[in-house]
mmCIF file of C-alpha atoms in Angstrom:
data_model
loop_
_atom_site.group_PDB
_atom_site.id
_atom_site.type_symbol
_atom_site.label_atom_id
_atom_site.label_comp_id
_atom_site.label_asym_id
_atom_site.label_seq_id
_atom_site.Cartn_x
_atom_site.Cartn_y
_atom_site.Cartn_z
ATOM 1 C CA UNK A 27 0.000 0.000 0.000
ATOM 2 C CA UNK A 28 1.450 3.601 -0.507
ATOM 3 C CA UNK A 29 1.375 6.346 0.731
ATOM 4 C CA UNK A 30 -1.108 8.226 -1.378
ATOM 5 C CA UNK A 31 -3.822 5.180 -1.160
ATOM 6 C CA UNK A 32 -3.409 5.307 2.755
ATOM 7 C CA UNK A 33 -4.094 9.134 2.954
ATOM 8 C CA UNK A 34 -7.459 8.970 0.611
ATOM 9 C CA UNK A 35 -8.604 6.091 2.831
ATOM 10 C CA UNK A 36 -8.689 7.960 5.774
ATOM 11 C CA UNK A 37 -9.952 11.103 4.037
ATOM 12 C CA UNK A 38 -12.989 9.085 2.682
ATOM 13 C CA UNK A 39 -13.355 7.583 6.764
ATOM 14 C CA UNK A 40 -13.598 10.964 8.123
ATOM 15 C CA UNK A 41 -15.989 12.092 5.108
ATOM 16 C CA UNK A 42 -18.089 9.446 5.762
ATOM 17 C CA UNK A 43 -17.857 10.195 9.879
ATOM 18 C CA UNK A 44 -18.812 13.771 9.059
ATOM 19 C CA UNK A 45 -22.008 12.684 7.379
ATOM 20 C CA UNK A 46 -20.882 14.952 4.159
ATOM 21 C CA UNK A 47 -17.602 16.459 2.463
ATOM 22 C CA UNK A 48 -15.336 18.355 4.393
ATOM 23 C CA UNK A 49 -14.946 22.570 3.428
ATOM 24 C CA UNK A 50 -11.973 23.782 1.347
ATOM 25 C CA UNK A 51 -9.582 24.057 4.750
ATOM 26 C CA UNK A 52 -9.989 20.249 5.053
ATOM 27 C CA UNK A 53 -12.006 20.477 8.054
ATOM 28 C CA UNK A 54 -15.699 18.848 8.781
ATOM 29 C CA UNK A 55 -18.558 21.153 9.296
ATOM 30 C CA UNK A 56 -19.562 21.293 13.265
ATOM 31 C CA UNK A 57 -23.177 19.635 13.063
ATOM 32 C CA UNK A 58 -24.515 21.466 16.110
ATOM 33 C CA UNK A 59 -23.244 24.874 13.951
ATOM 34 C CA UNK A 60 -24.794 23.674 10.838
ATOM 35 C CA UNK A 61 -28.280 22.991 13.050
ATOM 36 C CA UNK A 62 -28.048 26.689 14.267
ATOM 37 C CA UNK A 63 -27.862 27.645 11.085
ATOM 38 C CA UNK A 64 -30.570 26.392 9.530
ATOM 39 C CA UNK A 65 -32.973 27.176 12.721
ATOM 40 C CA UNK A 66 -32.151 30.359 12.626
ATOM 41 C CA UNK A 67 -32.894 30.671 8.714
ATOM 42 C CA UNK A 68 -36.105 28.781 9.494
ATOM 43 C CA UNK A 69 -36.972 31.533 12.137
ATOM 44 C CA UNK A 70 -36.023 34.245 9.947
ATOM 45 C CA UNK A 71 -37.844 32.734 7.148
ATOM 46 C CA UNK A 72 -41.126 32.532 9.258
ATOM 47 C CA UNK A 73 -40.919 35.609 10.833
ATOM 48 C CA UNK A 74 -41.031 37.382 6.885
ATOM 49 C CA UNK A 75 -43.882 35.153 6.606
ATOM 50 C CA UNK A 76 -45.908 36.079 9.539
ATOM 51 C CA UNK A 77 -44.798 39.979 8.621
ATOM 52 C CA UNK A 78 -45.933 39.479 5.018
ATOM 53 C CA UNK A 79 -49.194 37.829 5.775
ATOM 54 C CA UNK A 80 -50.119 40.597 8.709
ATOM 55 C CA UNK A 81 -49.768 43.070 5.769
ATOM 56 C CA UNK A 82 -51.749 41.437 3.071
ATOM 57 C CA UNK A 83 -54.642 41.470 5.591
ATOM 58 C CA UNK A 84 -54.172 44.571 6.842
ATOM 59 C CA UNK A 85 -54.466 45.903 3.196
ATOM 60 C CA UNK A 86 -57.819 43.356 2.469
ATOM 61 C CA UNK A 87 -59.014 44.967 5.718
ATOM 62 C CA UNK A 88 -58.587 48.456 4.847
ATOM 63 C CA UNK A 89 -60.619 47.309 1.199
ATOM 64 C CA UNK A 90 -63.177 46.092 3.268
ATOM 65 C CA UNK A 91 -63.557 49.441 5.692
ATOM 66 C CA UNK A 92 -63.781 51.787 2.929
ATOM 67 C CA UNK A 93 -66.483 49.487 1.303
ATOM 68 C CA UNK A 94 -68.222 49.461 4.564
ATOM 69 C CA UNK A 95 -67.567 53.344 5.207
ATOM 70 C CA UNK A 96 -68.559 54.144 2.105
ATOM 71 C CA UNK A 97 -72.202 52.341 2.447
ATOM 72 C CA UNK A 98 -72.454 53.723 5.890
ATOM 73 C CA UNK A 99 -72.038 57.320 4.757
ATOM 74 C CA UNK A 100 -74.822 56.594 1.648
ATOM 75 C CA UNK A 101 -77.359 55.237 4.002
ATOM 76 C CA UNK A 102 -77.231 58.213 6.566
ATOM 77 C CA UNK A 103 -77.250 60.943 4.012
ATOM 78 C CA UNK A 104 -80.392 59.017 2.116
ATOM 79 C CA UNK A 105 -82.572 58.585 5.230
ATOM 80 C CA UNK A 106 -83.577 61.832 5.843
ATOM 81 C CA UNK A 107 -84.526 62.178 2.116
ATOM 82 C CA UNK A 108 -86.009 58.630 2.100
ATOM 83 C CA UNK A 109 -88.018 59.742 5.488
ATOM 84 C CA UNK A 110 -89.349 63.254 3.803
ATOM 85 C CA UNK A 111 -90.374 61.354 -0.039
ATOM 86 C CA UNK A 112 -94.007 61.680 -0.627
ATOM 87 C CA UNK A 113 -94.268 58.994 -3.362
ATOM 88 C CA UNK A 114 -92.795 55.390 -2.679
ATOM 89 C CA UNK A 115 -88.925 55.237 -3.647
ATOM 90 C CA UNK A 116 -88.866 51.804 -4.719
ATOM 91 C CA UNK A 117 -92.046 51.789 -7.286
ATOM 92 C CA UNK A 118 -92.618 55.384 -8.747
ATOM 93 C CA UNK A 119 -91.112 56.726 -11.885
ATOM 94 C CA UNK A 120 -91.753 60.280 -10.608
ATOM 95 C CA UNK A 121 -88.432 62.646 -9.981
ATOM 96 C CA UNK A 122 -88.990 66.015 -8.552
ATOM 97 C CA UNK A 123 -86.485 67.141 -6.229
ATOM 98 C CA UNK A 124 -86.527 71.156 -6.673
ATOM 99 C CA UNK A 125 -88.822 71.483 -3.632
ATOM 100 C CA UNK A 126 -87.025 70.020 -0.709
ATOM 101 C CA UNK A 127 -90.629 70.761 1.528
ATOM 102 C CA UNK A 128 -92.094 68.543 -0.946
ATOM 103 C CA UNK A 129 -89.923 65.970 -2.370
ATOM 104 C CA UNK A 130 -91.250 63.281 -4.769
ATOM 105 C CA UNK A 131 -88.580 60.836 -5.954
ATOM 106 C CA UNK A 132 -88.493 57.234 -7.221
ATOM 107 C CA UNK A 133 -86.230 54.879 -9.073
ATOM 108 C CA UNK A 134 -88.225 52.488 -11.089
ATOM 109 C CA UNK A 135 -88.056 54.335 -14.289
ATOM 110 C CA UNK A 136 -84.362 54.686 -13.608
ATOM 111 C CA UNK A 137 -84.005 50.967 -12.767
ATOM 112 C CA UNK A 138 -85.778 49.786 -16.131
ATOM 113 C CA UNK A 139 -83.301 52.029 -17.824
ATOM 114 C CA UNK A 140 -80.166 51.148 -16.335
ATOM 115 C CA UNK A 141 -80.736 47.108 -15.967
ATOM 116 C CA UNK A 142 -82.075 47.092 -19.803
ATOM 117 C CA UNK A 143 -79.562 49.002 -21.595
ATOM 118 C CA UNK A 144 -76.743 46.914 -19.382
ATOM 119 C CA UNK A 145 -78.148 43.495 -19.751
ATOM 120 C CA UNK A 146 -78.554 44.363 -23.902
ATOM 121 C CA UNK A 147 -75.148 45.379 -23.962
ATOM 122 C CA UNK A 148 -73.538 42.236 -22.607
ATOM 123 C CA UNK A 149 -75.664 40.478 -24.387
ATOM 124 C CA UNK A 150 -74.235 41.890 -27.757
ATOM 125 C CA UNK A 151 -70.931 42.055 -26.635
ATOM 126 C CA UNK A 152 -70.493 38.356 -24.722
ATOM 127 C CA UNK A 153 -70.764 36.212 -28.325
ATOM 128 C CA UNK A 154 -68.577 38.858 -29.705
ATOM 129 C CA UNK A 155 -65.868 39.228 -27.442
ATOM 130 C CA UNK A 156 -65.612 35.255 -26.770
ATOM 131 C CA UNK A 157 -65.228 34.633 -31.007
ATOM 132 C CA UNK A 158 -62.598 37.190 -30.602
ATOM 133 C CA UNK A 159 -60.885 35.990 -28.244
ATOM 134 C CA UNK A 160 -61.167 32.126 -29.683
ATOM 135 C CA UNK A 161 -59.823 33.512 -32.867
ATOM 136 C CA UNK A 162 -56.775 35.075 -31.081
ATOM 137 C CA UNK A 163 -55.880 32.363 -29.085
ATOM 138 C CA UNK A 164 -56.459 29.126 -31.549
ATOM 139 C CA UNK A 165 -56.379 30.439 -35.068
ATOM 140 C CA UNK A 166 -54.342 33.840 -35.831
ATOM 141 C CA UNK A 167 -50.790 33.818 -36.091
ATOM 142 C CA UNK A 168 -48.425 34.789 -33.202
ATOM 143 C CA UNK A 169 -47.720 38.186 -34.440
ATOM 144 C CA UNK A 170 -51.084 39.011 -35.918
ATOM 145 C CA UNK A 171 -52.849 37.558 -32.389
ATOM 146 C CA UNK A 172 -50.483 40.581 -30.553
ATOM 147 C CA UNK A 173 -51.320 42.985 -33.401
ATOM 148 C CA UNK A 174 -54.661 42.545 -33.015
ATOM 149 C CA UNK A 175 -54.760 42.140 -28.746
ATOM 150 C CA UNK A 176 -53.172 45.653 -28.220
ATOM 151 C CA UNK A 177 -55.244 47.032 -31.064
ATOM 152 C CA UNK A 178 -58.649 45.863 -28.794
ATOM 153 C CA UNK A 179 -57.035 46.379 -25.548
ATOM 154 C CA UNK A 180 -56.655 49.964 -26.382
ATOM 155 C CA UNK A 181 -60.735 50.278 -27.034
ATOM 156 C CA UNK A 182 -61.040 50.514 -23.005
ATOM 157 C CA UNK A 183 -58.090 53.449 -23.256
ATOM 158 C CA UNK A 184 -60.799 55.820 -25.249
ATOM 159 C CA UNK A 185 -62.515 58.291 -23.131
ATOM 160 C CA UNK A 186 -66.125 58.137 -22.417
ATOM 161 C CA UNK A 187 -67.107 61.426 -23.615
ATOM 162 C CA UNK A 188 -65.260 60.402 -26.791
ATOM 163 C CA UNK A 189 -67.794 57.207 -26.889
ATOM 164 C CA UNK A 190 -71.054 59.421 -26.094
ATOM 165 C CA UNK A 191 -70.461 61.880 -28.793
ATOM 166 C CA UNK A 192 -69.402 58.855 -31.768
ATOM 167 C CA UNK A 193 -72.805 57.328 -30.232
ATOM 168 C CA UNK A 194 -74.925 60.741 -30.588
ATOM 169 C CA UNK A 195 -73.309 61.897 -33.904
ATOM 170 C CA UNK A 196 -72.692 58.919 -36.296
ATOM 171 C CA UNK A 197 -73.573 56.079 -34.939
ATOM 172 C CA UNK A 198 -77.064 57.190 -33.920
ATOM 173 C CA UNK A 199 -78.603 58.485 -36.844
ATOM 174 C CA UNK A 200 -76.566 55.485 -38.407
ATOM 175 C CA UNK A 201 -78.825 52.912 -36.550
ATOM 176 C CA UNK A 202 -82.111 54.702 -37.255
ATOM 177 C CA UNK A 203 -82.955 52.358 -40.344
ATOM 178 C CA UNK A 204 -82.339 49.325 -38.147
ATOM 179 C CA UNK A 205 -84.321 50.266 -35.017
ATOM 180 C CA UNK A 206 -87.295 51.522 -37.562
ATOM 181 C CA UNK A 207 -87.308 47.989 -39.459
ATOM 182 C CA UNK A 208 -87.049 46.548 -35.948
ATOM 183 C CA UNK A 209 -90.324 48.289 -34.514
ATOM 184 C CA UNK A 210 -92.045 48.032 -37.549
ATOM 185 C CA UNK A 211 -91.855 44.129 -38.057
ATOM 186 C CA UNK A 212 -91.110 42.900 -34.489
ATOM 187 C CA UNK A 213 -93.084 45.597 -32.503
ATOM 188 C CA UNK A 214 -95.060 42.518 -31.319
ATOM 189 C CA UNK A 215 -92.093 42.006 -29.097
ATOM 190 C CA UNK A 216 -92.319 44.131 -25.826
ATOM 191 C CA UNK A 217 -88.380 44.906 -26.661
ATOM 192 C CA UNK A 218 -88.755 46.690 -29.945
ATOM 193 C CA UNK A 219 -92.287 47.947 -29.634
ATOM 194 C CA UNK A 220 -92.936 52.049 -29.686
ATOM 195 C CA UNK A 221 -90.805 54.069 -26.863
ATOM 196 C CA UNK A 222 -91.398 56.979 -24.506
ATOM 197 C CA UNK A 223 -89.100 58.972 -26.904
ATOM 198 C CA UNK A 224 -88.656 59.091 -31.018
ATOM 199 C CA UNK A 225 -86.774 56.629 -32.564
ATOM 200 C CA UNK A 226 -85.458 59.344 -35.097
ATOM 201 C CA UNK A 227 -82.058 61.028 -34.116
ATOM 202 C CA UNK A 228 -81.150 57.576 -32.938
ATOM 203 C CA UNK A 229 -81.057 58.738 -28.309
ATOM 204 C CA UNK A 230 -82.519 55.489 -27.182
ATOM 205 C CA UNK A 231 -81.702 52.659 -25.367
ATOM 206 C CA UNK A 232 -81.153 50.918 -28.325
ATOM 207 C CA UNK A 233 -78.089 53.084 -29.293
ATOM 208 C CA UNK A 234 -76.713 53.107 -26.296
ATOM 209 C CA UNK A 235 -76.430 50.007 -25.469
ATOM 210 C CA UNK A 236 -74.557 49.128 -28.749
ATOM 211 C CA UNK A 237 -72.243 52.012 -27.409
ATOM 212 C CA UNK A 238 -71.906 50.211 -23.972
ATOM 213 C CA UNK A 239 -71.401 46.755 -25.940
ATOM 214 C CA UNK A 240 -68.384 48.571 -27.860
ATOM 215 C CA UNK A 241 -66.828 49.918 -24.393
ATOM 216 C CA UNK A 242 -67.067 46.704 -22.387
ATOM 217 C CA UNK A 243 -65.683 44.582 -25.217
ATOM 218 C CA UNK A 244 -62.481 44.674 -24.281
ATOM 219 C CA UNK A 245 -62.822 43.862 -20.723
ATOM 220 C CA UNK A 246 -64.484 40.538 -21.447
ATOM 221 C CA UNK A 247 -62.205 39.714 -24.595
ATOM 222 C CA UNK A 248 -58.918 40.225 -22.505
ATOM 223 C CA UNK A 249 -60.413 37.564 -19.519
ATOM 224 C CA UNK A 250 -61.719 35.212 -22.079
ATOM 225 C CA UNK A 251 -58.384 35.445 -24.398
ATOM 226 C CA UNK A 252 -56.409 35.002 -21.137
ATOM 227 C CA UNK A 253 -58.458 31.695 -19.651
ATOM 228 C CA UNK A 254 -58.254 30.264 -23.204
ATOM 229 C CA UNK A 255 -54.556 30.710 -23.328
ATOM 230 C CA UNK A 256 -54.260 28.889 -20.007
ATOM 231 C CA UNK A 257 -55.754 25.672 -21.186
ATOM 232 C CA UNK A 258 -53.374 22.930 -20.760
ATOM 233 C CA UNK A 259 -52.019 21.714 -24.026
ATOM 234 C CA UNK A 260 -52.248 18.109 -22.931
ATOM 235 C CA UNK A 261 -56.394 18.226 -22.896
ATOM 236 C CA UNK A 262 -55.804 19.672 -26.129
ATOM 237 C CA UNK A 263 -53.827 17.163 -27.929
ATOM 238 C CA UNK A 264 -55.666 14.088 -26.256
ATOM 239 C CA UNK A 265 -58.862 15.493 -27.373
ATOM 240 C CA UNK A 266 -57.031 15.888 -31.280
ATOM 241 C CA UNK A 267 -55.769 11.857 -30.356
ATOM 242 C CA UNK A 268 -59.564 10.448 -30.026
ATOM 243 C CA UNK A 269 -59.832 12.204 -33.530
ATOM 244 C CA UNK A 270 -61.550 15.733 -32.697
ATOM 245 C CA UNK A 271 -61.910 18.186 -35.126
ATOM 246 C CA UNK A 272 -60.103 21.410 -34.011
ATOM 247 C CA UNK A 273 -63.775 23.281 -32.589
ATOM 248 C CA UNK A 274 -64.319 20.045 -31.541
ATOM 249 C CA UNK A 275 -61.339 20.850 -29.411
ATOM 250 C CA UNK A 276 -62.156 23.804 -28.334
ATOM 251 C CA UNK A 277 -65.978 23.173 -27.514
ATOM 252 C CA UNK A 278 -64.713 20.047 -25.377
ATOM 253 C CA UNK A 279 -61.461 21.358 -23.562
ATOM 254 C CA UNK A 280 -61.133 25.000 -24.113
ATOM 255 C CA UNK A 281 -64.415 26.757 -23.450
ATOM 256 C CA UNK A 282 -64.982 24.309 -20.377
ATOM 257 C CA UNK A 283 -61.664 25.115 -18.548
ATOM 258 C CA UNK A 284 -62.588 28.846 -19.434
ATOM 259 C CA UNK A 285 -65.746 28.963 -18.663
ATOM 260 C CA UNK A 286 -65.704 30.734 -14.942
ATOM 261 C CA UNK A 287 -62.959 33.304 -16.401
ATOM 262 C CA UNK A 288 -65.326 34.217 -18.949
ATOM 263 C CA UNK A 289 -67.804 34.073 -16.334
ATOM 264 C CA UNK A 290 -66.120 36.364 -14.202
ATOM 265 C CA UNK A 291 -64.536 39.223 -17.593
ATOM 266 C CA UNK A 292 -68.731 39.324 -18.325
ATOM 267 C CA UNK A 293 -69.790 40.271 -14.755
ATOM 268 C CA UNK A 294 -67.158 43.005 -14.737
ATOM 269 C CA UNK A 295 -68.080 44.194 -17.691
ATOM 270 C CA UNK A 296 -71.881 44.765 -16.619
ATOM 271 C CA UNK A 297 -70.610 46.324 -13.684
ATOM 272 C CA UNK A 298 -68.894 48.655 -15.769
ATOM 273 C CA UNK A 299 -72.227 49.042 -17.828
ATOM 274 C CA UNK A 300 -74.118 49.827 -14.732
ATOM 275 C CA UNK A 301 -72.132 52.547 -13.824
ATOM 276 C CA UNK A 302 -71.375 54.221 -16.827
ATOM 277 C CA UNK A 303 -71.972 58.034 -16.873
ATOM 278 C CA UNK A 304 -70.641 60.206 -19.724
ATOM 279 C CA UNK A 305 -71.351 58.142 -22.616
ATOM 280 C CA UNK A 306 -75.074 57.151 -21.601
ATOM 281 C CA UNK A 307 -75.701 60.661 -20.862
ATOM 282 C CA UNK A 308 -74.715 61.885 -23.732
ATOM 283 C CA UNK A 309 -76.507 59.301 -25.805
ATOM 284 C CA UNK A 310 -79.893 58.815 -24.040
ATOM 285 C CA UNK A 311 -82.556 61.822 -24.588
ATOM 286 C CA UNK A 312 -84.661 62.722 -21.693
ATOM 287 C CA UNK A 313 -88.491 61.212 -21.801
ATOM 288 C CA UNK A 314 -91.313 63.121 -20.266
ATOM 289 C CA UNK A 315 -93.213 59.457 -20.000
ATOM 290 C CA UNK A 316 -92.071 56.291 -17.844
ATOM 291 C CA UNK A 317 -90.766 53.199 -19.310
ATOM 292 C CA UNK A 318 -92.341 50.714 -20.969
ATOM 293 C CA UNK A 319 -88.994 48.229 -21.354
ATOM 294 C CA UNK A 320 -89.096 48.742 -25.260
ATOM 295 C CA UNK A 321 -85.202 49.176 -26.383
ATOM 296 C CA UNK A 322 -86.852 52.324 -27.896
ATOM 297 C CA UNK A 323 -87.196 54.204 -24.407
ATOM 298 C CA UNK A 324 -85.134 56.938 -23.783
ATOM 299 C CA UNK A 325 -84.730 58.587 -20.267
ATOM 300 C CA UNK A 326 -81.924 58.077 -17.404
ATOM 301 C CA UNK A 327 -79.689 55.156 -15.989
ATOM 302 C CA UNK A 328 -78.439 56.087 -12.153
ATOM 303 C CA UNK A 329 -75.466 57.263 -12.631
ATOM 304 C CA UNK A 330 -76.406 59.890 -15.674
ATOM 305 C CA UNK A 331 -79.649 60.894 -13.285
ATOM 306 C CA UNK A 332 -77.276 61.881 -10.705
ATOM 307 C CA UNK A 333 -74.495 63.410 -12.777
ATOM 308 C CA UNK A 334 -77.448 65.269 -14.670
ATOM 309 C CA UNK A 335 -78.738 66.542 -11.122
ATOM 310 C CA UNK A 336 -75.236 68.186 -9.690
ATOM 311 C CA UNK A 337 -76.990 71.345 -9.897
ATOM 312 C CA UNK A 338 -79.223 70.738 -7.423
ATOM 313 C CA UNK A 339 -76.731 69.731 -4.415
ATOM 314 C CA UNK A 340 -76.912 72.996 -2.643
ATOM 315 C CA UNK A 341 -79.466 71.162 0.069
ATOM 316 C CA UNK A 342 -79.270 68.006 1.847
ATOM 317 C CA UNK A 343 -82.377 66.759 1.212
ATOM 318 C CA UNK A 344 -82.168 66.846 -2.487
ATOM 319 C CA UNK A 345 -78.509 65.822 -2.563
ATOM 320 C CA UNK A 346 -80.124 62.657 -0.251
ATOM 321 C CA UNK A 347 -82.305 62.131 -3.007
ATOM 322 C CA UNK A 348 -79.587 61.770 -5.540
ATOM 323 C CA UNK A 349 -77.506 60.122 -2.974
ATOM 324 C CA UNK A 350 -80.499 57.011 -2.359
ATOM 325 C CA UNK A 351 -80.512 56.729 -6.276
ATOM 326 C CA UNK A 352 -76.531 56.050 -5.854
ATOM 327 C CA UNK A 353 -76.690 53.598 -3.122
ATOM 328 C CA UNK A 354 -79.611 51.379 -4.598
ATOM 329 C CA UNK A 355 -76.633 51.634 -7.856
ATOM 330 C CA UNK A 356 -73.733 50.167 -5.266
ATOM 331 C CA UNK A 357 -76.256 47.949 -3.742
ATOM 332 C CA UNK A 358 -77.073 46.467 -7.305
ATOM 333 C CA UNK A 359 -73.489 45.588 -8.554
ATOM 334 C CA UNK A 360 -72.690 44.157 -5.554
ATOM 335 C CA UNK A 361 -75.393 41.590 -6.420
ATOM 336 C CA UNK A 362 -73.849 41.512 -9.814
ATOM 337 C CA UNK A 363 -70.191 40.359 -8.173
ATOM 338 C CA UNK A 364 -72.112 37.876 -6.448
ATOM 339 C CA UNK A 365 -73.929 36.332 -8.823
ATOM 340 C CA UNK A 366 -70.298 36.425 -11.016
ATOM 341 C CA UNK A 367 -69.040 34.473 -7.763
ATOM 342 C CA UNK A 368 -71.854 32.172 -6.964
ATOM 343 C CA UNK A 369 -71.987 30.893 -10.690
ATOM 344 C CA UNK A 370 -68.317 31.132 -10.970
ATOM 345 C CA UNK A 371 -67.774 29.166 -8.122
ATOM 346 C CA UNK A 372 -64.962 32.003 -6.827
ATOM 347 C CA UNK A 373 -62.472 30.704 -9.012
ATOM 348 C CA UNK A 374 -60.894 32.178 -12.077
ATOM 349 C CA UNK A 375 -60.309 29.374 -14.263
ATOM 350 C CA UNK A 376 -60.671 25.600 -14.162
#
């Protein structure tokens, strides 16, 4: 035996003593050191944790404060108003708020108004906005797909204002033909039968909701586009394996594993619908007659009623009026997030 074989033997006895290899200076790590070591990283580590999770909730509480601060502050500025209305709030179409001794306010016309022209919107911009997003995602090219992404992402970038006078200039007298054909042959339908306003000049419900459709269609493409891109590619290709056709594919695996983002992209978008100001009161033209839920109506959603009525805040009980109309509006899109959660199931995809 030499020398050399001797000295490796005993180098490999203490390495294997040591339970691992020895540091560059030849000697073997102290065990109890290495323990202290990692305990203390283990404490540090968990003390970042506890830190980091105290300020996530902190910041989910403070969401949650201002939500609740915020309804607080609407329902004791409305109750006074609520407590001096002389007509029922909840079933009149009546708004007359000049006298605060005699105040006669109610939201029903508004309601019809603001529900209808939302729930048309989405319903012309869901199809839409999900065959966009298919097309992206499964059939353009890579660099046409980004062309064409940034080119609809930058729809939700235009003003409103911008979107109420397109809407009142061009595009309403532009749908006049349409909504005339519409009453004339389908005014049997409750939808497109005769309005509280004219359907010349084109400042119905009908045109802006088509308006509201264009605005929201982003919102709802970029979710769907994004839940779409997520599907795993193995669902894909063992669906194209059992001998799919490519929408095959897509019906079966895509739209399935995206069906609570799109879920989700569509209830944002209506809550954007519901609150929209500018461009709806731009668009819609007054009516001196309620509702009668014909696309034809004109009149006002919530939030153009109040931002048509900021003339009047110069006494509470007027500005209460105007505030009740605005909390019955944050009262109804938080029913909007929960049905988006409840039918989601309070996930994003999957």
């Amino acid at each position: 035996m030499t020398v050399h074989e001797s000295v490796d033997r005993d180098a490999d006895q203490n390495t294997g003593q040591s339970g691992g290899p020895s540091d560059g200076t030849g000697l073997v790590p102290d065990p109890e050191k290495v323990a202290k070591g990692d305990l203390r990283d283990a404490k540090s580590s968990q003390k970042a944790d506890a830190i980091f999770r105290g300020v996530t909730v902190a910041a989910g509480a403070v969401i949650v404060a201002l939500i609740g601060l915020i309804a607080i502050v609407l329902v004791m500025q409305a109750t006074p108003s609520l407590l001096a209305n002389n007509v029922n709030f909840f079933t009149s179409s009546e708004w007359n708020t000049t006298d605060p001794d005699n105040l006669r306010f109610g939201i029903l016309d508004m309601f019809r108004v603001t529900v209808l022209s939302s729930i048309f919107a989405l319903v012309l911009a869901v199809p839409v906005a999900i065959g966009i997003a298919t097309f992206l995602v499964q059939y353009a090219p890579e660099r046409l797909s980004r062309s064409l992404s940034a080119l609809i992402d930058l729809l939700a970038a235009v003003p409103s204002i911008i979107y109420g006078m397109w809407g009142l200039i061009v595009l309403g007298p532009w749908l006049v033909p349409l909504s005339t054909w519409l009453n004339e042959n389908l005014g049997w339908i409750f939808l497109f039968g005769d309005g509280n306003v004219s359907i010349a000049g084109g400042g119905t419900i009908f045109t802006a909701g088509v308006v509201l459709a264009i605005m929201i269609l982003p919102i709802i493409t970029s979710m769907s586009r994004e839940t779409i891109r997520q599907t795993p590619s193995l669902h894909q290709e063992a669906a194209l394996a059992l001998g799919a056709t490519k929408w095959e594919k897509i019906r079966m695996t895509c739209f399935p594993y995206a069906k609570s983002g799109m879920i989700a992209g569509s209830m944002l978008a209506l809550g954007r619908a519901l609150g929209e100001t500018v461009a709806v009161l731009i668009i819609l033209r007054a009516a001196s007659a309620p509702g009668t839920l014909s696309l034809f109506d004109g009149g006002f959603t919530f939030a153009s009623k109040i931002a048509s009525g900021a003339a009047e805040f110069n006494h509470p009980l007027p500005t209460g009026a105007y505030i009740a109309a605005g909390l019955v509006l944050f009262i109804l899109t938080f029913f909007v997030n929960l049905i988006a959660r409840s039918v989601s199931g309070g996930k994003v995809n999957g």
